[in-house]
Short mmCIF file of C-alpha atoms and ligand atoms in Angstrom, two decimals:
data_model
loop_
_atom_site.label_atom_id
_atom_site.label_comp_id
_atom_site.label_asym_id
_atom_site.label_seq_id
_atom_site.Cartn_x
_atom_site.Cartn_y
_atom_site.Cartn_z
CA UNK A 7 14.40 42.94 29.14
CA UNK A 8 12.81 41.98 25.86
CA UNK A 9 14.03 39.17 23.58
CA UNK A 10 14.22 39.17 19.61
CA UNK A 11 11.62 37.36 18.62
CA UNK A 12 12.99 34.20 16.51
CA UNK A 13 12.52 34.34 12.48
CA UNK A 14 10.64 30.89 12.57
CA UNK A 15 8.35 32.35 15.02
CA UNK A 16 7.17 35.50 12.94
CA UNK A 17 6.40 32.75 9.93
CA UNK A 18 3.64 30.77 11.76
CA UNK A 19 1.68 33.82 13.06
CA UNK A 20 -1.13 33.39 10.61
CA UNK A 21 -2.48 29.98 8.58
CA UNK A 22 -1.48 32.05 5.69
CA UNK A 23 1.94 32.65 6.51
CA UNK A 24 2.57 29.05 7.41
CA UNK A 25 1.13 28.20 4.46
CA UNK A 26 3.79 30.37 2.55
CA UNK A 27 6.48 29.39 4.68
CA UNK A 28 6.10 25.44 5.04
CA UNK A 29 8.31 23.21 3.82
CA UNK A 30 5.93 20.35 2.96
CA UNK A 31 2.15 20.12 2.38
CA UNK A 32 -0.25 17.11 1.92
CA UNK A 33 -2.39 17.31 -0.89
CA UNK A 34 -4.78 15.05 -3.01
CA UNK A 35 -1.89 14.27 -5.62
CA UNK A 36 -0.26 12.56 -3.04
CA UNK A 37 -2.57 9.86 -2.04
CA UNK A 38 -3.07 6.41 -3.26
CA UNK A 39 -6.51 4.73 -2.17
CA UNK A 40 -6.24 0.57 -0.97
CA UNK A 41 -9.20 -1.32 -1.66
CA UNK A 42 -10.29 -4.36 -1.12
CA UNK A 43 -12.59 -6.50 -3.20
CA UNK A 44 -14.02 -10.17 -2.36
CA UNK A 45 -15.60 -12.69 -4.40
CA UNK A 46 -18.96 -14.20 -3.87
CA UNK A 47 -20.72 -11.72 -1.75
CA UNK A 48 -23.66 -9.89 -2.92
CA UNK A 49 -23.21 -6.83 -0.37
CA UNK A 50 -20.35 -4.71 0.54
CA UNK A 51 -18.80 -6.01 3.97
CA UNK A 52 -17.49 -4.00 6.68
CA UNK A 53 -14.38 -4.84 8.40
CA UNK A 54 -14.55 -5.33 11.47
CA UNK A 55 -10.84 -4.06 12.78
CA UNK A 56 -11.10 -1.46 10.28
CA UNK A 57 -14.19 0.97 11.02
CA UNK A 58 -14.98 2.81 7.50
CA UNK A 59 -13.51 0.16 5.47
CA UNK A 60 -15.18 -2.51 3.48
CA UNK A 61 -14.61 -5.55 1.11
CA UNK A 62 -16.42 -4.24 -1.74
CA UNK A 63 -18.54 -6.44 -3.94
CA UNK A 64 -17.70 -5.93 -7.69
CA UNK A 65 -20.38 -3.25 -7.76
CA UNK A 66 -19.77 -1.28 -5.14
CA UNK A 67 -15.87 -1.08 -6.16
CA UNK A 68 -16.81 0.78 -9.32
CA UNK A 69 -18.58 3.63 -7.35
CA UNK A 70 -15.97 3.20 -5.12
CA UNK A 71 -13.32 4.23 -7.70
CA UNK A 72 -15.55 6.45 -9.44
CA UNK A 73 -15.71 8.40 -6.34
CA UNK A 74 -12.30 8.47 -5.33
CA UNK A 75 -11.94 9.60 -9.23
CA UNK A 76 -13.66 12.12 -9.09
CA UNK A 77 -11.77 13.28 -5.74
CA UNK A 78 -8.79 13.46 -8.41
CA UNK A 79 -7.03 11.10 -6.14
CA UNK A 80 -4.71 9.75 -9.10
CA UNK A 81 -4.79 6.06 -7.57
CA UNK A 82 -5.96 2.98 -6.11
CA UNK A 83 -4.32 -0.30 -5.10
CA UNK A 84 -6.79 -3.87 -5.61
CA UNK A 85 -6.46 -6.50 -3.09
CA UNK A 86 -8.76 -9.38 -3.83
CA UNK A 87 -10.62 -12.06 -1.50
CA UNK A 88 -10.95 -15.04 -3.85
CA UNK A 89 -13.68 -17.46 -2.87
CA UNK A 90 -11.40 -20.06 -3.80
CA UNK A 91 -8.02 -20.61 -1.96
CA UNK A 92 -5.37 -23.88 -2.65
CA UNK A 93 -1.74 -24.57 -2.12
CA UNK A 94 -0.58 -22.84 -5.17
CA UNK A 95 -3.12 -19.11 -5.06
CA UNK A 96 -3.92 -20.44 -8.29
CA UNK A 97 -6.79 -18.18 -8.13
CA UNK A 98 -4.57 -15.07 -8.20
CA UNK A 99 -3.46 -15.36 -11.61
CA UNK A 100 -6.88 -16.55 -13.20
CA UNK A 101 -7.94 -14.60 -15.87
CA UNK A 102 -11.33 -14.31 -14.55
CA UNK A 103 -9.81 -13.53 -11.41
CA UNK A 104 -11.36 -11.26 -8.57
CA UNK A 105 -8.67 -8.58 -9.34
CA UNK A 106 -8.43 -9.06 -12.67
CA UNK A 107 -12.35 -8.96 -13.24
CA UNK A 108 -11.94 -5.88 -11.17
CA UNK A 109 -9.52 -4.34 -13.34
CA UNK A 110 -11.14 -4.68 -16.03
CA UNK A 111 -14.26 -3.04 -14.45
CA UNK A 112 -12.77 -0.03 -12.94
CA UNK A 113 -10.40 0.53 -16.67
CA UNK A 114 -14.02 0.96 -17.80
CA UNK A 115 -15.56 3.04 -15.32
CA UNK A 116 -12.82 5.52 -15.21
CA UNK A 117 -10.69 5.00 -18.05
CA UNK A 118 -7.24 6.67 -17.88
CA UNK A 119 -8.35 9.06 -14.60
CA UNK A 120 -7.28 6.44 -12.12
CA UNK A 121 -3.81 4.93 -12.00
CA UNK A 122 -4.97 1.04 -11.53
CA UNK A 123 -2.16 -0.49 -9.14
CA UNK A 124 -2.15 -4.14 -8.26
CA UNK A 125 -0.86 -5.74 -5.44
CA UNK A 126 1.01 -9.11 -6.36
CA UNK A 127 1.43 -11.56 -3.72
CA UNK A 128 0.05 -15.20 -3.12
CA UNK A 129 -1.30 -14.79 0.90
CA UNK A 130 -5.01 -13.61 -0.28
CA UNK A 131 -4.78 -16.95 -2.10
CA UNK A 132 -3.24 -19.47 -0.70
CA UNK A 133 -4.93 -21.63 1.86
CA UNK A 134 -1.83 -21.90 4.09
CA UNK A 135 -1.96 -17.47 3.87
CA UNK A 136 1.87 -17.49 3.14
CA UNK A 137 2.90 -15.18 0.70
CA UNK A 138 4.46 -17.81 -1.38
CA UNK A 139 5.04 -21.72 -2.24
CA UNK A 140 5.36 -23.43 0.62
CA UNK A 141 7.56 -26.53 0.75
CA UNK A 142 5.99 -29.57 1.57
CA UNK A 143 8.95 -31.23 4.08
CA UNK A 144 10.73 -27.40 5.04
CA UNK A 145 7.44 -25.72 5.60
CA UNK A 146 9.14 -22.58 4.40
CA UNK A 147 8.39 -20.43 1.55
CA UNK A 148 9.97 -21.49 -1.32
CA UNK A 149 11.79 -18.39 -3.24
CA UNK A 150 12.37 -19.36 -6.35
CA UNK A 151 9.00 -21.44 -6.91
CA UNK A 152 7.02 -18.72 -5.51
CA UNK A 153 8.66 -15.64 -8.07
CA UNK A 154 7.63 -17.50 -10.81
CA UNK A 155 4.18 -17.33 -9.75
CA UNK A 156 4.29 -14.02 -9.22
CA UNK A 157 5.49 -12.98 -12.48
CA UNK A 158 2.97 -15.18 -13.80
CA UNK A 159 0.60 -12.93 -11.63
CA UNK A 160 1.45 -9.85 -13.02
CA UNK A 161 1.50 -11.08 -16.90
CA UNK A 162 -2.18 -11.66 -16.08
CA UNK A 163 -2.61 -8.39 -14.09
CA UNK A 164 -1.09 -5.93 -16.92
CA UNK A 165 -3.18 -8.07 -19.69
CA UNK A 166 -6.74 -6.70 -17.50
CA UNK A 167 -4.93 -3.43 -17.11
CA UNK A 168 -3.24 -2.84 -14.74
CA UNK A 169 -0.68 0.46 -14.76
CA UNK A 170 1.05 -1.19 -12.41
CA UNK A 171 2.27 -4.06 -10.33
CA UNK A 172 3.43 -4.08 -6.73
CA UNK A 173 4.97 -7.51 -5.74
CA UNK A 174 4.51 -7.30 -1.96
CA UNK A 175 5.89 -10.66 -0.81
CA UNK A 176 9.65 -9.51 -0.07
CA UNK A 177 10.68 -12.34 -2.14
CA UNK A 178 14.40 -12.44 -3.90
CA UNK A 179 14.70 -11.85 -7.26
CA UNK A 180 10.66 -10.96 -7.62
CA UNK A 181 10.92 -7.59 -9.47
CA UNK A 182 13.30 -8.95 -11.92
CA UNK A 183 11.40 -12.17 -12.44
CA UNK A 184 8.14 -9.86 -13.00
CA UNK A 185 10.26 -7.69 -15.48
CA UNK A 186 11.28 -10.06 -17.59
CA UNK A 187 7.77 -11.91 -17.71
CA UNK A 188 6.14 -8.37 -18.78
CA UNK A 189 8.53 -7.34 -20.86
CA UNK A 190 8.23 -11.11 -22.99
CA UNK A 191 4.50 -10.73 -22.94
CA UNK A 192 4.64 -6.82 -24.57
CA UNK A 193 4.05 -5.33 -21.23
CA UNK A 194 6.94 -2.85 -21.42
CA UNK A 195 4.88 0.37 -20.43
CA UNK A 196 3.24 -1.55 -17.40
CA UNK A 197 5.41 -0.35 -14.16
CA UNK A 198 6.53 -1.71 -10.94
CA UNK A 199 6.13 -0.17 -7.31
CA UNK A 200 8.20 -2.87 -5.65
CA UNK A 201 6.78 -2.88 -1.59
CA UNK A 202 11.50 -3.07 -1.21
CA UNK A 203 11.60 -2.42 3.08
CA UNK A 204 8.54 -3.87 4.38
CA UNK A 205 9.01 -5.00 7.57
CA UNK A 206 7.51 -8.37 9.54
CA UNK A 207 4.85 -6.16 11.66
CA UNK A 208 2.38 -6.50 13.94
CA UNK A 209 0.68 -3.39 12.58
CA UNK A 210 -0.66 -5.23 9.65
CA UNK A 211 -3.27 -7.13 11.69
CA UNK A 212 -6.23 -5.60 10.51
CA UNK A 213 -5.42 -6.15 6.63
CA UNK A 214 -5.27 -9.64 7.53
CA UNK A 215 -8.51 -9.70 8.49
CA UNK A 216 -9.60 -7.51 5.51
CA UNK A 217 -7.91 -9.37 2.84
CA UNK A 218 -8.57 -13.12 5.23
CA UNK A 219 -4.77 -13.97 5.16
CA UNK A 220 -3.48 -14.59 8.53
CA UNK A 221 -1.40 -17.09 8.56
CA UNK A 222 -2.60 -20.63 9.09
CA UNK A 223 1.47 -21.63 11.03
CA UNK A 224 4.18 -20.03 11.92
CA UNK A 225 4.80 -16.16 10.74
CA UNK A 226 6.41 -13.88 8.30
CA UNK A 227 9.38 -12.91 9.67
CA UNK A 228 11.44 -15.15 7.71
CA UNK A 229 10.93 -13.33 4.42
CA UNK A 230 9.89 -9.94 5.64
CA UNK A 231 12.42 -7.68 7.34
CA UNK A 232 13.35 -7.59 10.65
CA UNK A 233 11.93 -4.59 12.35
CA UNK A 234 15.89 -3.69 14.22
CA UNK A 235 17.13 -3.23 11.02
CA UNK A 236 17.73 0.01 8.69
CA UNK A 237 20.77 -0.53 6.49
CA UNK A 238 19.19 -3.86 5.23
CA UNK A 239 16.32 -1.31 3.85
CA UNK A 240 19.44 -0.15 1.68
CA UNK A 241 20.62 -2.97 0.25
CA UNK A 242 16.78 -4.27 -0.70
CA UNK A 243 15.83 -1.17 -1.90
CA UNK A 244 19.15 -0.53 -4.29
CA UNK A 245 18.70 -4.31 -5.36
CA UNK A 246 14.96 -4.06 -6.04
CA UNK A 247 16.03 -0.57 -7.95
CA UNK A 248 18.85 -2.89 -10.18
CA UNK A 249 16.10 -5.11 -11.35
CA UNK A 250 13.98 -2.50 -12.44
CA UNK A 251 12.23 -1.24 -9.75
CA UNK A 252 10.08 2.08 -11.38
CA UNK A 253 8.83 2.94 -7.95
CA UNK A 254 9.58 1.58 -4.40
CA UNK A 255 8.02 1.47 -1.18
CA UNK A 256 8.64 1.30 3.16
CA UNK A 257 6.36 -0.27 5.26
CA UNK A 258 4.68 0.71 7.50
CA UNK A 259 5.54 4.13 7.62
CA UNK A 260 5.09 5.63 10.77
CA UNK A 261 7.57 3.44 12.98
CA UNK A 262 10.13 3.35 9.81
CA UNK A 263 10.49 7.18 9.47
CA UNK A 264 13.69 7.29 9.99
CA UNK A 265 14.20 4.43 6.93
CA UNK A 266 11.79 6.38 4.55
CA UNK A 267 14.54 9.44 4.90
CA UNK A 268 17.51 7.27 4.61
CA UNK A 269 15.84 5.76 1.44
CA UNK A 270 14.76 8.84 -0.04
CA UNK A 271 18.01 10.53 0.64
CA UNK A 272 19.57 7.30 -1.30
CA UNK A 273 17.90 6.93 -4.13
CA UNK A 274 15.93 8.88 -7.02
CA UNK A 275 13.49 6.80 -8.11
CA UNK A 276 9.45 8.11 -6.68
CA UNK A 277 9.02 6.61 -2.99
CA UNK A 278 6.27 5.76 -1.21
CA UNK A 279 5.39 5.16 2.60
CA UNK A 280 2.37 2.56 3.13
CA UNK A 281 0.57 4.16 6.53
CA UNK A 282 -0.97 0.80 7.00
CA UNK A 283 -4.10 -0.90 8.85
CA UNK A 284 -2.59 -1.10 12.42
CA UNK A 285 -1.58 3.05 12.05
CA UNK A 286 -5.13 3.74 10.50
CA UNK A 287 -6.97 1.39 13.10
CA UNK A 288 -5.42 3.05 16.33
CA UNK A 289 -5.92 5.86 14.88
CA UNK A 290 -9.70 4.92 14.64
CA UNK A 291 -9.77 3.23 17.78
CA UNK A 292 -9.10 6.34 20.00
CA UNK A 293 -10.84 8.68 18.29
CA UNK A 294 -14.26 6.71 18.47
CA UNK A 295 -13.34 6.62 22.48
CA UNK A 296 -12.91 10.24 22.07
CA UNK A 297 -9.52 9.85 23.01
CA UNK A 298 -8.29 12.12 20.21
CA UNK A 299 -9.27 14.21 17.28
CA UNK A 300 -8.66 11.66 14.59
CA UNK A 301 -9.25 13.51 11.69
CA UNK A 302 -6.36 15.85 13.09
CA UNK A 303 -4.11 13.00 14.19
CA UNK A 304 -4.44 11.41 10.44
CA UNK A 305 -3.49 14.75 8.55
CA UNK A 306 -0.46 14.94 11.04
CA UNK A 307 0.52 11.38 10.42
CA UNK A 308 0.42 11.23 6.85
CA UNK A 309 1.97 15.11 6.62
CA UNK A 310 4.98 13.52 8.73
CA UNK A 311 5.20 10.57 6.14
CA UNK A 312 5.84 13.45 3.50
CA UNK A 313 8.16 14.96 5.79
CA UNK A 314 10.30 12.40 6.07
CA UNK A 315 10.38 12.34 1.98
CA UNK A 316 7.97 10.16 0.96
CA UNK A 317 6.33 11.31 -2.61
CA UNK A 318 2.84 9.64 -1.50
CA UNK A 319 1.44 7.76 0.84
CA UNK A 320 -0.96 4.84 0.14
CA UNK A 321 -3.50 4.76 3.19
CA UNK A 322 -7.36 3.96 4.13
CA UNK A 323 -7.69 7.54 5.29
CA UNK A 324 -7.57 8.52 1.22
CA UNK A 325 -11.12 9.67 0.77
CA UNK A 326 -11.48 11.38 3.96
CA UNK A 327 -8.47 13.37 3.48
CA UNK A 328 -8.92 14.17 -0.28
CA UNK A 329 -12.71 15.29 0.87
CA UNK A 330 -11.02 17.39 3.73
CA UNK A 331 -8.71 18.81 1.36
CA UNK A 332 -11.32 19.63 -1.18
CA UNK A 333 -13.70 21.06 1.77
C1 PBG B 10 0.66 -8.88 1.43
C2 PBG B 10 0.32 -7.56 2.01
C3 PBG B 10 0.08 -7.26 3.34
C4 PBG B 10 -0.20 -5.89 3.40
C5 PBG B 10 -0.15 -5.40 2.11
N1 PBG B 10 0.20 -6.45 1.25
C6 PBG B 10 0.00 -8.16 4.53
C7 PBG B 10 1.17 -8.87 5.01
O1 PBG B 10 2.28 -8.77 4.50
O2 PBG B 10 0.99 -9.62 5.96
C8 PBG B 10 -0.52 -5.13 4.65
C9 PBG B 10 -1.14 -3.78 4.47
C10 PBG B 10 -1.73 -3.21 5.69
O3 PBG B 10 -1.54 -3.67 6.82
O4 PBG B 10 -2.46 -2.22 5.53
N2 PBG B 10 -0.11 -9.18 0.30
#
């Protein structure tokens, strides 16, 4: 007795034909670059938790960019390690600035090829490593205090050039606050991927130690979201979107699939999934042990990312993929 064999099943005989018949593909378009440049060191830096990615000196960020350029991956987001850190970040919104010295640089280098994308938070900056102001007798972040230093961030960010800003602290309020301030300083065309679901998670470990922000007390989980939720992701995402919100963002993405759909299928606006340091170091981790293939496991995981409706996907496996893809 023979069987029919199933439509779906004559589609993926050959690479071609699943090519033809797929429903979503990865390609270079989709992938946004993280880097990570520190003040004060004469030599790139490897991260330790992070095999293949480095805190770049100011030099080695150009070629950096001008590589990742000329992979027409369209962007890059700049996290800076100041050499200075206080109470207040006030480092972050100096106008000599590690990110906004970098800004500057890279505008230069590659003119209007790149899409320059700052991340706006405090935690790279502040001594404490809180993403925000924190009160002196609460110990918690201050909300209010701690938007108008990010909107004073991102005045500073779009002045060195920045296409666009992407508060990251999960702070009320923050993407109107940083509207209004760029839209009073004549920054009207500079846009804003607000980071909307990002959840308190473990998997951001290695950043920390790439960008030196752990915490110095207590956690995040106060102002980031709580990983049991998914309907929250709603209601931040559709209030972020209200205050002008060009872009938005879930993170991580791998864990939060299922909020990435629910968001996409919500909204309009572009969205992006952040595949973050934890996904990209276990990913690492095994294949070094040979545990896996990780080149294959990282095409999978950022392909499912897109599945689940993501536009693009902002990860450290950028230039390996986009040379993969070009290959
Ligand atoms: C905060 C920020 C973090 C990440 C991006 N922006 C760290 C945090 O919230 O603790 C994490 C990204 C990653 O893990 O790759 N400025």
């Amino acid at each position: 007795m023979s069987f029919p064999q199933r439509r779906s099943r004559r589609l993926r005989r050959t690479p071609a034909l699943r090519r033809l018949a797929g429903e979503t593909s990865l390609t270079v378009d989709d992938l946004v670059a993280p880097l990570f440049v520190k003040e004060g060191i004469d030599a790139p830096e490897p991260v330790a938790s992070m095999p293949g990615v480095v805190q770049h000196t100011q030099e080695s960020l150009r070629k950096e960019a001008r590589a990742i350029a000329d992979l027409r991956i369209p962007a890059v987001i700049l996290f800076g390690v100041p050499a200075f850190k206080d109470g207040t970040g006030s480092q972050a919104d100096a106008r000599d600035g590690v990110v906004q010295v970098a800004l500057r640089s890279l505008r230069e280098e590659v003119g209007d090829d790149l899409v320059l994308i700052a991340d706006d938070c405090l935690d790279e900056y502040t001594d404490h490593g809180h993403c925000g102001i924190v009160d002196p007798v609460s110990h918690e972040v201050d909300n209010d205090a701690t938007i108008e230093r990010y909107a004073e961030i991102a005045v500073t960010q779009a002045d060195a050039g920045a296409d666009i800003v992407a508060p990251s602290g999960m702070m009320d309020g923050q993407v109107g606050a940083i509207r209004a301030a760029l839209d009073a300083a004549g920054h009207t065309t500079t846009a804003i991927l607000a980071y909307s679901a990002k959840y308190a998670s473990a998997l951001y470990g290695p950043f920390r130690d790439a960008a030196e922000c752990a915490p110095s007390f207590g956690d995040r989980r106060a102002y980031q979201m709580d990983a049991a939720n998914s309907r929250e992701a709603l209601d931040e995402t559709a209030l972020d979107i209200a205050e002008g919100a060009d872009m938005v963002m879930v993170k991580p993405a791998l864990a939060y699939l299922d909020v990435i759909a629910a968001v996409r299928d919500a909204f309009d606006v572009p969205v992006a999934g952040y595949h973050v340091s934890g996904e990209y170091a276990m990913v690492k981790a095994a294949a070094e042990r040979g545990w896996l293939d990780g080149d294959a496991v990282g095409l999978e995981h950022l392909l499912a990312i897109k599945r689940a409706g993501a536009d693009f996907v902002l990860t450290y496996l950028a230039r390996a993929v986009a040379e993969r893809l070009h290959a």
